[in-house]
C-alpha cells in the first residue's frame, strides 16, 4: 500500500526521469550532428541510465500496489551552442533532478513512508555521482577552451564509456 500523495509524487518522478532520457537523447542527436561520436556515446549511456531510473520507480510503485499513470513529457531542447554549453545544461538539469528527489523524500517524510524514504536513498546517492560527473566534464571543457585537438581527446575518452545496468534497491 502507498498513500495517494506518495503515489502521485512517484508518477511525477517517473515522468521527470523519462524527460531526462529524452533530453539526453536530444543531446545524442546534437553530438552526432557536430561529429563528436564519443560525446554522443556518453549521452547514449545517459539515456539508458535515465530509462533505468524511470523503470526503478515504476517497478517500485508496482511492488507497493500503487497505480501507475504515464504522464505527457515536455519536448526537450534540440540545439546547443557548443559542447560546453550542452554539458552546462546537463549539469543544471541534474541539479534540478537532485532537488526533485529531495522533494520526493520530503513527501515520503510527510507521509511517514519509511519504506519509500529508504528506497529513495539510492536515487539521492546517484544524484551526487551524476552531478560530480557532469561538473568534471564541464571543468575539462572550460580548460580546453577552443583547442580542437584536446576536445578530440576528450571525445575519445567519452567514447569508451560503457553501460552498466544499475542495481536499484
Ligand atoms: Fe535520473 O538521474 Fe539524471 O536526471
mmCIF file of C-alpha atoms and ligand atoms in Angstrom:
data_model
loop_
_atom_site.group_PDB
_atom_site.id
_atom_site.type_symbol
_atom_site.label_atom_id
_atom_site.label_comp_id
_atom_site.label_asym_id
_atom_site.label_seq_id
_atom_site.Cartn_x
_atom_site.Cartn_y
_atom_site.Cartn_z
ATOM 1 C CA UNK A 1 0.000 0.000 0.000
ATOM 2 C CA UNK A 2 1.087 3.537 -0.693
ATOM 3 C CA UNK A 3 -0.654 6.830 0.082
ATOM 4 C CA UNK A 4 -2.339 8.719 -2.738
ATOM 5 C CA UNK A 5 0.000 11.662 -2.310
ATOM 6 C CA UNK A 6 3.100 9.459 -2.409
ATOM 7 C CA UNK A 7 1.709 7.582 -5.411
ATOM 8 C CA UNK A 8 1.204 10.835 -7.330
ATOM 9 C CA UNK A 9 4.715 12.027 -6.425
ATOM 10 C CA UNK A 10 6.206 8.763 -7.751
ATOM 11 C CA UNK A 11 4.241 9.063 -11.001
ATOM 12 C CA UNK A 12 5.547 12.596 -11.450
ATOM 13 C CA UNK A 13 9.127 11.446 -10.876
ATOM 14 C CA UNK A 14 8.696 8.629 -13.437
ATOM 15 C CA UNK A 15 7.702 11.328 -15.935
ATOM 16 C CA UNK A 16 10.666 13.527 -14.929
ATOM 17 C CA UNK A 17 13.137 10.653 -15.395
ATOM 18 C CA UNK A 18 11.628 9.981 -18.826
ATOM 19 C CA UNK A 19 12.037 13.659 -19.644
ATOM 20 C CA UNK A 20 15.726 13.338 -18.652
ATOM 21 C CA UNK A 21 16.030 10.378 -21.007
ATOM 22 C CA UNK A 22 14.509 12.360 -23.885
ATOM 23 C CA UNK A 23 16.631 15.415 -23.120
ATOM 24 C CA UNK A 24 19.781 13.286 -23.308
ATOM 25 C CA UNK A 25 18.541 11.572 -26.464
ATOM 26 C CA UNK A 26 18.196 15.023 -27.998
ATOM 27 C CA UNK A 27 21.794 15.668 -26.911
ATOM 28 C CA UNK A 28 22.896 12.402 -28.593
ATOM 29 C CA UNK A 29 21.461 13.820 -31.831
ATOM 30 C CA UNK A 30 23.273 17.143 -31.256
ATOM 31 C CA UNK A 31 26.653 15.458 -30.751
ATOM 32 C CA UNK A 32 26.116 13.147 -33.745
ATOM 33 C CA UNK A 33 25.284 16.254 -35.805
ATOM 34 C CA UNK A 34 28.519 18.015 -34.921
ATOM 35 C CA UNK A 35 30.608 14.842 -35.393
ATOM 36 C CA UNK A 36 31.573 14.144 -31.780
ATOM 37 C CA UNK A 37 30.781 10.431 -31.612
ATOM 38 C CA UNK A 38 32.428 9.897 -28.220
ATOM 39 C CA UNK A 39 30.278 12.593 -26.600
ATOM 40 C CA UNK A 40 27.259 11.036 -28.354
ATOM 41 C CA UNK A 41 28.220 7.637 -26.887
ATOM 42 C CA UNK A 42 28.430 9.133 -23.368
ATOM 43 C CA UNK A 43 24.952 10.613 -23.840
ATOM 44 C CA UNK A 44 23.538 7.331 -25.206
ATOM 45 C CA UNK A 45 24.575 5.689 -21.942
ATOM 46 C CA UNK A 46 22.999 8.545 -20.028
ATOM 47 C CA UNK A 47 19.737 7.800 -21.888
ATOM 48 C CA UNK A 48 19.916 4.156 -20.789
ATOM 49 C CA UNK A 49 20.595 5.205 -17.194
ATOM 50 C CA UNK A 50 17.609 7.561 -17.136
ATOM 51 C CA UNK A 51 15.377 4.814 -18.541
ATOM 52 C CA UNK A 52 16.628 2.538 -15.752
ATOM 53 C CA UNK A 53 15.867 5.259 -13.175
ATOM 54 C CA UNK A 54 12.320 5.617 -14.515
ATOM 55 C CA UNK A 55 11.813 1.827 -14.528
ATOM 56 C CA UNK A 56 13.193 1.541 -10.993
ATOM 57 C CA UNK A 57 10.478 3.928 -9.770
ATOM 58 C CA UNK A 58 7.891 2.204 -11.981
ATOM 59 C CA UNK A 59 8.659 -1.253 -10.567
ATOM 60 C CA UNK A 60 8.810 0.088 -7.032
ATOM 61 C CA UNK A 61 5.372 1.651 -7.365
ATOM 62 C CA UNK A 62 4.021 -1.679 -8.667
ATOM 63 C CA UNK A 63 5.607 -3.540 -5.750
ATOM 64 C CA UNK A 64 3.805 -1.161 -3.361
ATOM 65 C CA UNK A 65 0.494 -1.874 -5.075
ATOM 66 C CA UNK A 66 0.423 1.661 -6.427
ATOM 67 C CA UNK A 67 -1.325 2.935 -9.508
ATOM 68 C CA UNK A 68 0.894 3.829 -12.489
ATOM 69 C CA UNK A 69 -0.121 6.784 -14.605
ATOM 70 C CA UNK A 70 2.091 7.634 -17.599
ATOM 71 C CA UNK A 71 2.141 11.411 -17.995
ATOM 72 C CA UNK A 72 2.887 13.540 -21.077
ATOM 73 C CA UNK A 73 6.537 14.507 -21.440
ATOM 74 C CA UNK A 74 7.613 18.012 -22.497
ATOM 75 C CA UNK A 75 9.630 18.446 -25.674
ATOM 76 C CA UNK A 76 13.342 18.899 -24.872
ATOM 77 C CA UNK A 77 15.707 21.461 -26.409
ATOM 78 C CA UNK A 78 17.275 20.377 -29.699
ATOM 79 C CA UNK A 79 20.310 22.605 -30.039
ATOM 80 C CA UNK A 80 23.218 23.933 -28.005
ATOM 81 C CA UNK A 81 25.893 26.493 -28.804
ATOM 82 C CA UNK A 82 28.860 24.227 -28.016
ATOM 83 C CA UNK A 83 29.778 21.005 -26.168
ATOM 84 C CA UNK A 84 30.390 23.140 -23.061
ATOM 85 C CA UNK A 85 27.006 24.834 -23.396
ATOM 86 C CA UNK A 86 25.433 21.379 -23.688
ATOM 87 C CA UNK A 87 27.233 19.974 -20.636
ATOM 88 C CA UNK A 88 26.400 23.060 -18.608
ATOM 89 C CA UNK A 89 22.755 22.324 -19.461
ATOM 90 C CA UNK A 90 23.260 18.720 -18.275
ATOM 91 C CA UNK A 91 24.771 19.942 -15.005
ATOM 92 C CA UNK A 92 21.926 22.389 -14.452
ATOM 93 C CA UNK A 93 19.389 19.680 -15.248
ATOM 94 C CA UNK A 94 20.967 17.206 -12.830
ATOM 95 C CA UNK A 95 20.880 19.849 -10.085
ATOM 96 C CA UNK A 96 17.161 20.228 -10.794
ATOM 97 C CA UNK A 97 16.704 16.442 -10.599
ATOM 98 C CA UNK A 98 18.502 16.409 -7.240
ATOM 99 C CA UNK A 99 16.006 18.968 -5.940
ATOM 100 C CA UNK A 100 13.140 16.822 -7.303
ATOM 101 C CA UNK A 101 14.439 13.729 -5.480
ATOM 102 C CA UNK A 102 14.777 15.797 -2.306
ATOM 103 C CA UNK A 103 11.161 16.917 -2.810
ATOM 104 C CA UNK A 104 10.079 13.310 -3.219
ATOM 105 C CA UNK A 105 11.794 12.412 0.051
ATOM 106 C CA UNK A 106 10.044 15.389 1.695
ATOM 107 C CA UNK A 107 6.694 13.898 0.626
ATOM 108 C CA UNK A 108 7.770 10.463 1.931
ATOM 109 C CA UNK A 109 8.650 12.073 5.279
ATOM 110 C CA UNK A 110 5.326 13.924 5.462
ATOM 111 C CA UNK A 111 3.530 10.655 4.694
ATOM 112 C CA UNK A 112 5.727 8.810 7.235
ATOM 113 C CA UNK A 113 6.515 6.334 4.452
ATOM 114 C CA UNK A 114 9.750 4.851 5.790
ATOM 115 C CA UNK A 115 9.970 2.222 3.046
ATOM 116 C CA UNK A 116 9.918 4.947 0.382
ATOM 117 C CA UNK A 117 12.477 7.021 2.326
ATOM 118 C CA UNK A 118 14.780 4.005 2.374
ATOM 119 C CA UNK A 119 14.217 3.206 -1.322
ATOM 120 C CA UNK A 120 14.920 6.787 -2.390
ATOM 121 C CA UNK A 121 18.342 6.835 -0.720
ATOM 122 C CA UNK A 122 19.730 5.099 -3.833
ATOM 123 C CA UNK A 123 18.464 7.955 -6.017
ATOM 124 C CA UNK A 124 19.964 10.523 -3.676
ATOM 125 C CA UNK A 125 23.397 8.884 -3.893
ATOM 126 C CA UNK A 126 23.062 8.514 -7.661
ATOM 127 C CA UNK A 127 22.468 12.273 -7.943
ATOM 128 C CA UNK A 128 25.721 13.018 -6.110
ATOM 129 C CA UNK A 129 27.522 10.900 -8.730
ATOM 130 C CA UNK A 130 25.564 12.406 -11.651
ATOM 131 C CA UNK A 131 26.369 15.970 -10.577
ATOM 132 C CA UNK A 132 30.037 15.151 -9.962
ATOM 133 C CA UNK A 133 30.428 13.509 -13.402
ATOM 134 C CA UNK A 134 28.999 16.389 -15.391
ATOM 135 C CA UNK A 135 30.673 19.043 -13.253
ATOM 136 C CA UNK A 136 34.019 17.359 -14.014
ATOM 137 C CA UNK A 137 33.326 17.262 -17.765
ATOM 138 C CA UNK A 138 32.288 20.966 -17.671
ATOM 139 C CA UNK A 139 35.583 21.863 -15.942
ATOM 140 C CA UNK A 140 37.600 19.955 -18.529
ATOM 141 C CA UNK A 141 35.725 21.581 -21.408
ATOM 142 C CA UNK A 142 36.338 25.011 -19.892
ATOM 143 C CA UNK A 143 40.015 24.129 -19.533
ATOM 144 C CA UNK A 144 40.487 23.051 -23.161
ATOM 145 C CA UNK A 145 38.586 26.086 -24.493
ATOM 146 C CA UNK A 146 38.983 26.357 -28.289
ATOM 147 C CA UNK A 147 41.674 23.645 -28.514
ATOM 148 C CA UNK A 148 40.121 21.187 -31.013
ATOM 149 C CA UNK A 149 42.857 18.598 -30.555
ATOM 150 C CA UNK A 150 42.198 18.448 -26.802
ATOM 151 C CA UNK A 151 38.452 18.288 -27.492
ATOM 152 C CA UNK A 152 39.005 15.220 -29.687
ATOM 153 C CA UNK A 153 40.996 13.579 -26.882
ATOM 154 C CA UNK A 154 38.050 14.079 -24.524
ATOM 155 C CA UNK A 155 35.759 12.740 -27.258
ATOM 156 C CA UNK A 156 37.891 9.608 -27.494
ATOM 157 C CA UNK A 157 37.730 9.121 -23.740
ATOM 158 C CA UNK A 158 33.954 9.604 -23.534
ATOM 159 C CA UNK A 159 33.619 7.121 -26.390
ATOM 160 C CA UNK A 160 34.979 4.398 -24.102
ATOM 161 C CA UNK A 161 32.118 4.702 -21.606
ATOM 162 C CA UNK A 162 30.056 1.504 -21.374
ATOM 163 C CA UNK A 163 26.670 0.909 -19.852
ATOM 164 C CA UNK A 164 26.433 -0.950 -16.577
ATOM 165 C CA UNK A 165 22.842 -1.608 -15.549
ATOM 166 C CA UNK A 166 22.327 -0.098 -12.088
ATOM 167 C CA UNK A 167 21.113 -2.228 -9.200
ATOM 168 C CA UNK A 168 18.399 -0.035 -7.752
ATOM 169 C CA UNK A 169 17.472 -1.160 -4.259
HETATM 170 FE FE1 LIG B 1 17.886 10.181 -13.214
HETATM 171 O O1 LIG B 1 19.474 10.982 -12.830
HETATM 172 FE FE2 LIG B 1 19.967 12.079 -14.210
HETATM 173 O O2 LIG B 1 18.445 13.012 -14.365
#
